[in-house]
Coordinates of C-alpha atoms in Angstrom, one line a residue:
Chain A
X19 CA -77.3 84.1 -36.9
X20 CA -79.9 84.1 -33.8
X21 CA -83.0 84.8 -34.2
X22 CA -82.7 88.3 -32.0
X23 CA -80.4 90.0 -34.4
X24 CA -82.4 89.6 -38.0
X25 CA -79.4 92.0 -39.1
X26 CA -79.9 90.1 -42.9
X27 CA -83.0 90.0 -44.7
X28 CA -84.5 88.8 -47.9
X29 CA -87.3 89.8 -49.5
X30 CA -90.4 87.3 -49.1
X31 CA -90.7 86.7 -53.2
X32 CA -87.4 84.8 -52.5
X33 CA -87.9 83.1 -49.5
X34 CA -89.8 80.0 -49.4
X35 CA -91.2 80.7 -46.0
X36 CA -88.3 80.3 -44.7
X37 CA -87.8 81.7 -41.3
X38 CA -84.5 82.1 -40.2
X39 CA -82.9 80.9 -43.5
X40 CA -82.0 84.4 -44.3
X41 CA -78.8 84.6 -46.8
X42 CA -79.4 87.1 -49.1
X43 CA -78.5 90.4 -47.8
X44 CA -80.0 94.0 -48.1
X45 CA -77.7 96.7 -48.8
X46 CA -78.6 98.4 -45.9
X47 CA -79.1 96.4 -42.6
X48 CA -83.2 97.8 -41.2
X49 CA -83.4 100.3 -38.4
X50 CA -84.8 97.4 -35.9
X51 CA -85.9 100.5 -33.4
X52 CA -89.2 100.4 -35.3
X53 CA -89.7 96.7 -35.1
X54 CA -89.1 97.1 -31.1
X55 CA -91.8 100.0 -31.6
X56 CA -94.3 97.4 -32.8
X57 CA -93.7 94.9 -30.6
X58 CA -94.6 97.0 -27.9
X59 CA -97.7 97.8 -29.3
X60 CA -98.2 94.6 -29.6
X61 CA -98.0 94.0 -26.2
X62 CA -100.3 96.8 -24.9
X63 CA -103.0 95.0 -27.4
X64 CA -102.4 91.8 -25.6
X65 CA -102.8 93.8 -22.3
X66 CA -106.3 95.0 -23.3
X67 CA -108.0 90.9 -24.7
X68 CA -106.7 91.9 -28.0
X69 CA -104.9 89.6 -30.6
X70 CA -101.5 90.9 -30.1
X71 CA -100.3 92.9 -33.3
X72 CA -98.4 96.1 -33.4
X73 CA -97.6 98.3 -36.5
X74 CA -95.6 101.6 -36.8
X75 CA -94.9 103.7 -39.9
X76 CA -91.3 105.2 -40.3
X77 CA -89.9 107.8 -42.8
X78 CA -86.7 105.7 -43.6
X79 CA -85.2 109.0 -45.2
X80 CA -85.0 110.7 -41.4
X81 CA -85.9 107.8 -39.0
X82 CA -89.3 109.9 -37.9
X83 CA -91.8 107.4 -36.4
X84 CA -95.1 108.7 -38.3
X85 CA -97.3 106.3 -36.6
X86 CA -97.5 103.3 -34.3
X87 CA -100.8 101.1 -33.7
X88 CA -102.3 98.0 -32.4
X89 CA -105.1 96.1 -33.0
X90 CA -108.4 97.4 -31.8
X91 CA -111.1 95.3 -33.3
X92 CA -112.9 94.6 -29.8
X93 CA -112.4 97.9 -28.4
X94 CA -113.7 99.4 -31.2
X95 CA -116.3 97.3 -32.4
X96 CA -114.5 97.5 -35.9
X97 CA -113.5 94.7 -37.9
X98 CA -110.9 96.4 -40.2
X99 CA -109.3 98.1 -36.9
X100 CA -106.3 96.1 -37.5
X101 CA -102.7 97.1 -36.5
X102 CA -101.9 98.4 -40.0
X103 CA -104.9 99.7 -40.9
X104 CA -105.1 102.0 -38.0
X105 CA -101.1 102.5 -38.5
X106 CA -101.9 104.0 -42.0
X107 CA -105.0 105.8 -41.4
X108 CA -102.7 107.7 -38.4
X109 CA -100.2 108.4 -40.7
X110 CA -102.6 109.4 -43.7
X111 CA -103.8 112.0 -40.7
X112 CA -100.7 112.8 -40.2
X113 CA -100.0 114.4 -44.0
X114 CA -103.1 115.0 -44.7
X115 CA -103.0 112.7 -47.7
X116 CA -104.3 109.0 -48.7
X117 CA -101.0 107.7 -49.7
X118 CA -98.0 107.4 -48.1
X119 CA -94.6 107.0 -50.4
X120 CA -91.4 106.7 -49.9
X121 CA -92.8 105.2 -46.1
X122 CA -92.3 102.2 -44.5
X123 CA -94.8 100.2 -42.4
X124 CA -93.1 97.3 -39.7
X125 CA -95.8 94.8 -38.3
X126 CA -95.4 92.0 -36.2
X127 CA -97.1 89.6 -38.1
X128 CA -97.5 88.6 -41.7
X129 CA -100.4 91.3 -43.3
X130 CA -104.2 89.9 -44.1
X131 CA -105.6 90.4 -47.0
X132 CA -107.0 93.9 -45.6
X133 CA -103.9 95.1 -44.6
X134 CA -102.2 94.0 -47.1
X135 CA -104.7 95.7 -49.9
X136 CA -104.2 98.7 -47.5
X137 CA -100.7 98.9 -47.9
X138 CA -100.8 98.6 -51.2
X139 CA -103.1 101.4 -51.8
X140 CA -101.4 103.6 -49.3
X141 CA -98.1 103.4 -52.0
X142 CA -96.0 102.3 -48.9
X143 CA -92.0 101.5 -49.8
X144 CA -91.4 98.5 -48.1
X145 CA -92.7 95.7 -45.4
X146 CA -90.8 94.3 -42.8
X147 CA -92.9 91.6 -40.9
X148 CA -92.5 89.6 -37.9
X149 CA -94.2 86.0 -37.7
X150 CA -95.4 84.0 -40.8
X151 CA -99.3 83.5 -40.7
X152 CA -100.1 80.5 -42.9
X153 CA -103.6 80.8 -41.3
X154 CA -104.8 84.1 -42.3
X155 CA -101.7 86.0 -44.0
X156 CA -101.7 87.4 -47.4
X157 CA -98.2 87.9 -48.4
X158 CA -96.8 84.6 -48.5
X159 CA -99.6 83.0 -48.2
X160 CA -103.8 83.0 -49.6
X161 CA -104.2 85.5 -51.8
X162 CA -100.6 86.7 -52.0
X163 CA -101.9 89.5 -52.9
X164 CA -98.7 91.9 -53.5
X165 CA -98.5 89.0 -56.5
X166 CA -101.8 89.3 -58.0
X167 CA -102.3 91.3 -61.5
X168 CA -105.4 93.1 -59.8
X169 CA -102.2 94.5 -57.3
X170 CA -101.5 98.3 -58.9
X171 CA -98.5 98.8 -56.3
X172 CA -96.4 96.1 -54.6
X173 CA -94.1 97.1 -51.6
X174 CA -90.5 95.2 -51.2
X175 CA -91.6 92.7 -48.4
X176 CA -89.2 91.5 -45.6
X177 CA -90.5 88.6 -43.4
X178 CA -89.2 86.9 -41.0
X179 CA -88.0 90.0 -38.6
X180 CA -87.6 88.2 -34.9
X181 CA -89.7 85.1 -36.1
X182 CA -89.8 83.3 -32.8
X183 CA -90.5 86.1 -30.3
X184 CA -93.5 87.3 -32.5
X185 CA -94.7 84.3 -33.1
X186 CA -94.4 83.2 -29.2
X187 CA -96.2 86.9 -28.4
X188 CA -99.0 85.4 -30.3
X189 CA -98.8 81.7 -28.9
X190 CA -98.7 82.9 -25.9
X191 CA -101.5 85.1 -25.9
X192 CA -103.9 82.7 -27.2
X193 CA -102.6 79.8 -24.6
X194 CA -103.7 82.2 -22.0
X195 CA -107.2 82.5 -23.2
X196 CA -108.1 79.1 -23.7
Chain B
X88 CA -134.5 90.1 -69.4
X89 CA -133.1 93.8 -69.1
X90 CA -131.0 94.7 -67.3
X91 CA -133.0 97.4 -65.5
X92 CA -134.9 94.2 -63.9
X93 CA -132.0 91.8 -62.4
X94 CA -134.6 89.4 -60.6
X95 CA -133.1 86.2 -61.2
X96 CA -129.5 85.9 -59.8
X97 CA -127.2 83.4 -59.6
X98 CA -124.4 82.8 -57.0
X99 CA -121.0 84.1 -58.2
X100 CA -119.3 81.2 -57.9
X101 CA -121.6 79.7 -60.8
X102 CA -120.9 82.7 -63.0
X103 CA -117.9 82.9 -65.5
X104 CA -117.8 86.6 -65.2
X105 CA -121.2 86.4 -66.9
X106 CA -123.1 89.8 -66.8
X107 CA -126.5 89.3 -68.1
X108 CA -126.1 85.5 -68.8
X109 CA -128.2 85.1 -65.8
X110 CA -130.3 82.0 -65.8
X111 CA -130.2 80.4 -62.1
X112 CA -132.7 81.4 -60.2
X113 CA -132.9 82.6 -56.6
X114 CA -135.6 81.0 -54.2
X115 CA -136.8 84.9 -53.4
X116 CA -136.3 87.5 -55.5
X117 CA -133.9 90.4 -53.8
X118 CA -135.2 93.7 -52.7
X119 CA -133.9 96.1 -55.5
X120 CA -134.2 99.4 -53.2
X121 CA -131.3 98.8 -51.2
X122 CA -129.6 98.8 -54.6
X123 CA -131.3 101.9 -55.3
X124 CA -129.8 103.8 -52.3
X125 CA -126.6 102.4 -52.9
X126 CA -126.7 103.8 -56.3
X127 CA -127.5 106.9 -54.7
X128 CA -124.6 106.9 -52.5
X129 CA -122.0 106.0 -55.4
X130 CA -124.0 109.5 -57.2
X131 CA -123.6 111.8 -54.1
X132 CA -119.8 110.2 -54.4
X133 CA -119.2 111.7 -57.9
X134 CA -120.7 115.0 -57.1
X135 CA -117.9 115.0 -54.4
X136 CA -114.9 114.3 -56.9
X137 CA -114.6 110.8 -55.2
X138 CA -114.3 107.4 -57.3
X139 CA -118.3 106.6 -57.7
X140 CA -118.4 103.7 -55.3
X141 CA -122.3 103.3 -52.8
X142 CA -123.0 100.4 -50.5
X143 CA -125.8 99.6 -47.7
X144 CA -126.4 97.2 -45.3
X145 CA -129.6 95.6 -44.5
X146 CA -131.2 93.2 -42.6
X147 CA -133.1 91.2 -44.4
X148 CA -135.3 89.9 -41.8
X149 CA -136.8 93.4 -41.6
X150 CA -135.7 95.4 -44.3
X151 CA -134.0 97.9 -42.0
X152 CA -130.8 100.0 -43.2
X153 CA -128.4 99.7 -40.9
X154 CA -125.3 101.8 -42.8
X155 CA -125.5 103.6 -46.3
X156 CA -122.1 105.1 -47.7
X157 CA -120.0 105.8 -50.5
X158 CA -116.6 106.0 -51.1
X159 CA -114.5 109.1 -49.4
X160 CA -110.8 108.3 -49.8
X161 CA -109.7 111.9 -50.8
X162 CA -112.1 113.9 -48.6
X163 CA -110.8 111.4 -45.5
X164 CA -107.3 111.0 -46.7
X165 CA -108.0 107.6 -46.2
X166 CA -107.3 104.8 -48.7
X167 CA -108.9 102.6 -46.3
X168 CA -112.0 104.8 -46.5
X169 CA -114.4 102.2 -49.6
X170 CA -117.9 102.5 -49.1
X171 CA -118.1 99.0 -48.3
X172 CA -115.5 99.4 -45.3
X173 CA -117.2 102.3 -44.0
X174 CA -121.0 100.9 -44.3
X175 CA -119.4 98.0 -42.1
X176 CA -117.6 100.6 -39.8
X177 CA -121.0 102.3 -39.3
X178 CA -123.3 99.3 -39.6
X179 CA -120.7 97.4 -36.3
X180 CA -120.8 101.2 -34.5
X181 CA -124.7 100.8 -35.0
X182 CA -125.3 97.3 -33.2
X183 CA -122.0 97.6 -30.9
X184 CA -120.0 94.5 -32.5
X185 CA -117.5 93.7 -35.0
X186 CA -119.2 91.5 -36.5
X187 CA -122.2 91.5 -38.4
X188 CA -123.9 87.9 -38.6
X189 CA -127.4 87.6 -40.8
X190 CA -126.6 91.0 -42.3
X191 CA -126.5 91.6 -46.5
X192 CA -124.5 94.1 -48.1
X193 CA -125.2 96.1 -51.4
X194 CA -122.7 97.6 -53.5
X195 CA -122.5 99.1 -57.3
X196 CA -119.2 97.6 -57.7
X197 CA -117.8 94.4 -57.5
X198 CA -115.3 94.7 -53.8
X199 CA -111.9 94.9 -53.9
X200 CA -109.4 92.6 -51.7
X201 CA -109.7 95.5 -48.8
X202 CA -113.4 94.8 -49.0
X203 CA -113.9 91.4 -49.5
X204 CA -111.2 90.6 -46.4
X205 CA -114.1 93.4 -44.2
X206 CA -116.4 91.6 -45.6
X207 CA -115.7 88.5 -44.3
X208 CA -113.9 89.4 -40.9
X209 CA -117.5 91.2 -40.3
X210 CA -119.4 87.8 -41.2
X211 CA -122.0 88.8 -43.4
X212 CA -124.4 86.7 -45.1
X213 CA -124.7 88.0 -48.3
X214 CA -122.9 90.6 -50.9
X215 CA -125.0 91.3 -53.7
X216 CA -122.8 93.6 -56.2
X217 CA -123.3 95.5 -59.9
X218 CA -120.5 96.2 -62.0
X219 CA -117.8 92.9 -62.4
X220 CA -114.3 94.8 -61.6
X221 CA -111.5 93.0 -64.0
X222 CA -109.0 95.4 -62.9
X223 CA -109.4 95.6 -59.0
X224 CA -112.2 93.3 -57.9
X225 CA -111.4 90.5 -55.5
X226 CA -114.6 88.2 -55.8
X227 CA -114.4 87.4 -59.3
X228 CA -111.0 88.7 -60.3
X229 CA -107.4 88.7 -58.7
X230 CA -107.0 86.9 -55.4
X231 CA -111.1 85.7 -55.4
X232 CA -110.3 86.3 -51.4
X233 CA -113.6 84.3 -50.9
X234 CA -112.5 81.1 -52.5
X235 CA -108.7 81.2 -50.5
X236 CA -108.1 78.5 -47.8
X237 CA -107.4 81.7 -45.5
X238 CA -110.6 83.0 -46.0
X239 CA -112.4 81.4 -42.8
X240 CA -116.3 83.4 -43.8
X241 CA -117.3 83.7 -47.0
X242 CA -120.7 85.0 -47.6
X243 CA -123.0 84.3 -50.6
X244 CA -122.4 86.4 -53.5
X245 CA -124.7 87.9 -56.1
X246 CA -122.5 90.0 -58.8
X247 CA -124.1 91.8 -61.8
X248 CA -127.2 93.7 -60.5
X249 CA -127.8 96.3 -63.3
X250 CA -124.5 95.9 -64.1
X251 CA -124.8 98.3 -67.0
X252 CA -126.0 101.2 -65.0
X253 CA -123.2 100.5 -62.6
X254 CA -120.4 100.4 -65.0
X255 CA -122.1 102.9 -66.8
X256 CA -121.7 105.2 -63.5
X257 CA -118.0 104.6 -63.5
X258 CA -117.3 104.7 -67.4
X259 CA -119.0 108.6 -67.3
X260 CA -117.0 109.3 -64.1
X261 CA -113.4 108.4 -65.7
X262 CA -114.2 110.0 -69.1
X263 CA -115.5 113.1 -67.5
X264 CA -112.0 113.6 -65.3
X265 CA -109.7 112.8 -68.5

């Protein structure tokens, strides 16, 4: 399987970091449209200085893209203006509500600690994530925080999606600016 | 010592979750009226309908307020919106910067993984808190983001100030809505 076509997943509680060791299928192969969506918003955040991460929310029952974000922290002067954040807080807008169910949020990189609390109070359905972040992810890595008992609502999470190429966006981006 | 009168603190890290067990002292004593206005922002929260949550930001070097707010999830629709994330959303709008360097935050309640992860990605110095939070906190409790190798700032923490009153604020909220 190349990395391009991430057509199996598994979900991250079973996956020892593991990349593109992906054997476990889903029933249902992921709409990857929304995962393109994100990596283009990843891209326009690289454009503008800004680490490159890109989220969109999808309603998985009709395909509707709800929202789609990248990270703003400079531009903004906001520290919690992370992909996701401002992915949810668009799509909170967006149905005039602070929860999202039944939604799904697809990032290029492995969620913070921030995001990840985020997502878990926004009640979103599932994860899929680009690029493992040993560094500063929360998921598989820190806090794990989807695992913690202090955690009132954990969505399935998918990692792994196109591994290389969003973990080269971000390689890439940060070889630039040194 | 009452609890009215917190003056002696000690560092969270030296405190098994320990209240009013507070015998370490602080080289200066903490000024109590930032707590005050926080507490004031966690009551103006209530009167709202919203979870009874106030925080400020001050710097310490002058006493200035640079942010007071309290939580404002439903009115926002906005799970993201904690008093603690939006004193640091106002406080970084105030000085033009995502990050907040030398700055202390107040709070009635011990922060949550959402919070502590702002917390740190904003670089404050200190958080001094009331109420411990078994079921949600993140300092003491759950993921203790602050103590994770993928926390790269963590500021000093000070949990417990009049830690009755605050848990008292949120004991009277929850029975009044059942």
């Amino acid at each position: 399987m190349t990395d391009a076509s991430p057509a199996r997943l598994t979900p991250c509680a079973a996956l020892p970091h593991a990349g593109d060791m992906l054997s476990s299928p889903l029933e249902t192969e992921p709409d990857l449209s929304p995962m393109e969506r994100a990596f283009a918003e990843a891209a326009s955040a690289a454009a503008r200085g800004e680490v490159p991460v890109g989220a969109v929310i999808v309603d998985p029952a009709t395909g509707a893209v709800l929202a789609a974000a990248s990270n703003r922290t400079e531009e903004l002067a906001d520290p919690t203006a992370h992909a996701e954040v401002l992915a949810i807080r668009a799509a909170c807008a967006a149905v005039g509500q602070p929860r999202l169910p039944g939604l799904d949020l697809y990032v290029t990189l492995e969620p913070c600690a921030l995001c990840a609390a985020a997502i878990s109070f926004a009640r979103l359905r599932r994860v899929y994530f680009g690029a493992y972040d040993p560094k500063g992810g929360a998921v598989e890595h820190g806090p794990r925080f989807f695992s913690q008992p202090t955690c009132h609502h954990a969505p399935d999470t998918y990692g792994g999606l196109q591994e290389r190429r969003a973990g080269a966006l971000l390689r890439d981006f940060f070889k630039d600016r040194r």
